[in-house]
């Protein structure tokens, strides 16, 4: 599995969000995206998942251009999971059904098989007693962990994590990041948009600093955080340091 | 000034009420029948209209235009006019029995008009489900239709139960309009009794019978909503 973005542009009305972004991600790699709000982190992930069509440029998965206009996005989305900042669990479904819905309806698994998958994953992340709870009855951290399980149940090759701790109380951030720590090394490719600098430094094989819709600088986390070359990266890191985020 | 005993004699006459009530109840069975066979047709048609109108497939554009036109026309004209037009008009073009029954075409008129009203209720519900729910469903590989069926519609329908029940209570009353094209249902029976005895009490009797249905219907809605809230949320703000 190899993911490539070539010269990707994306605008919303008059606002240019991605401006000629290039990126290559290898199988099993964990890549974090940092940068100020509006630098294009979320849009980048949404484009990879085809939730936003790109204006110019191409996205390739294993050399196959997935961003072609008119292409059925459903088979591609099965291979690429996404977890959102605001969880987006289905509020009218139990935790179990949230996880099994796509298994039974998209992958055509039997109810029993889907249930088993849900059980195993919930057990792995210590959520098995919540299997029959509804999203409203869970804490934010629990909801986000269920959302991760829901994406993982599809057994995706790529997992996109879109600022998954930004909507959480500080004391709940840890339990969600623990899940991601456990996932690293399981071979899954992860693209992470985040404001948690310490976490990005710890978990990433590579960190990309985004500025005005393109990658301004990328490298190993030690290099980006300790010896940034680009002036904009330096400025950004100074700013987040000033508010104690690293 | 009318005196109370005159009012009582004319509107709240116990003897007249006891006499008319069984006949009114008998006639009311027809109202219930019309309501019972129209409602499923109305809900089904309204759902189809609402889903068609909310579809995002560019290829379905002509269908969307058609649905918008249909809803505008049906809602823009009084129900009673449709009942006259369809209930009197269609059987009048020379159809054979049983297809010339005013009862049948009166019901069709109700279905056509109310489905337009209720389609808009459903559409408001569909629009009220946040875009992020669609994003979550689509990102899992669910198709547009599966997203509508499993994620959007169940939430939309739950949200519109109160306005929907409002419209059904309205429908329950508007069924009486079908009496104007012939069938002897409760309102017409009340009319007959009023004329026969020169007394308005049969109307009061009919009103009581309507309330016997509409009030429990409303209370049931409240109960269902309260139960739903309790099931899905943990705490209640006082």
Short mmCIF file of C-alpha atoms in Angstrom, two decimals, chain A residues 46 49 51 73-74 77-78 80 82 84 88-93 97 101-102 105-106 134 136-137 150-151 154, chain B residues 132-144 146 149-152 154-155 158-159 230-234:
data_model
loop_
_atom_site.label_atom_id
_atom_site.label_comp_id
_atom_site.label_asym_id
_atom_site.label_seq_id
_atom_site.Cartn_x
_atom_site.Cartn_y
_atom_site.Cartn_z
CA UNK A 46 -11.02 14.71 3.85
CA UNK A 49 -11.12 9.93 2.00
CA UNK A 51 -15.25 13.36 1.22
CA UNK A 73 -15.92 6.30 -3.96
CA UNK A 74 -17.47 3.48 -1.90
CA UNK A 77 -13.55 4.32 1.35
CA UNK A 78 -13.69 0.73 2.58
CA UNK A 80 -9.49 4.14 4.13
CA UNK A 82 -11.43 8.21 9.12
CA UNK A 84 -13.48 12.84 13.14
CA UNK A 88 -19.86 11.56 14.65
CA UNK A 89 -21.23 8.38 16.17
CA UNK A 90 -24.77 7.53 15.10
CA UNK A 91 -26.81 8.68 18.12
CA UNK A 92 -29.81 6.44 17.45
CA UNK A 93 -27.71 3.26 17.45
CA UNK A 97 -24.76 -1.29 15.95
CA UNK A 101 -23.62 -1.41 10.56
CA UNK A 102 -20.99 -1.12 7.83
CA UNK A 105 -24.40 -3.65 5.06
CA UNK A 106 -21.17 -2.91 3.19
CA UNK A 134 -25.92 4.63 23.39
CA UNK A 136 -25.13 9.97 24.67
CA UNK A 137 -24.45 7.77 27.67
CA UNK A 150 -15.91 1.67 14.28
CA UNK A 151 -13.33 2.70 11.69
CA UNK A 154 -13.66 -2.28 8.53
CA UNK B 132 -21.27 15.18 9.70
CA UNK B 133 -23.56 12.18 10.13
CA UNK B 134 -23.60 11.77 6.36
CA UNK B 135 -19.82 12.15 6.26
CA UNK B 136 -19.40 9.46 8.91
CA UNK B 137 -21.71 7.05 7.11
CA UNK B 138 -20.20 7.63 3.68
CA UNK B 139 -16.68 7.32 5.06
CA UNK B 140 -17.54 3.79 6.19
CA UNK B 141 -18.37 2.89 2.60
CA UNK B 142 -22.16 3.08 2.91
CA UNK B 143 -23.83 4.18 -0.33
CA UNK B 144 -26.00 7.29 -0.57
CA UNK B 146 -27.81 3.14 2.64
CA UNK B 149 -31.95 4.48 5.09
CA UNK B 150 -29.85 3.57 8.11
CA UNK B 151 -28.45 6.88 9.33
CA UNK B 152 -30.43 9.90 8.11
CA UNK B 154 -34.21 7.06 11.42
CA UNK B 155 -32.95 10.26 13.04
CA UNK B 158 -37.75 10.58 15.30
CA UNK B 159 -37.32 14.33 15.20
CA UNK B 230 -35.06 8.72 28.28
CA UNK B 231 -33.64 5.82 26.31
CA UNK B 232 -30.94 7.74 24.48
CA UNK B 233 -29.79 10.37 26.94
CA UNK B 234 -28.27 10.02 30.32
#
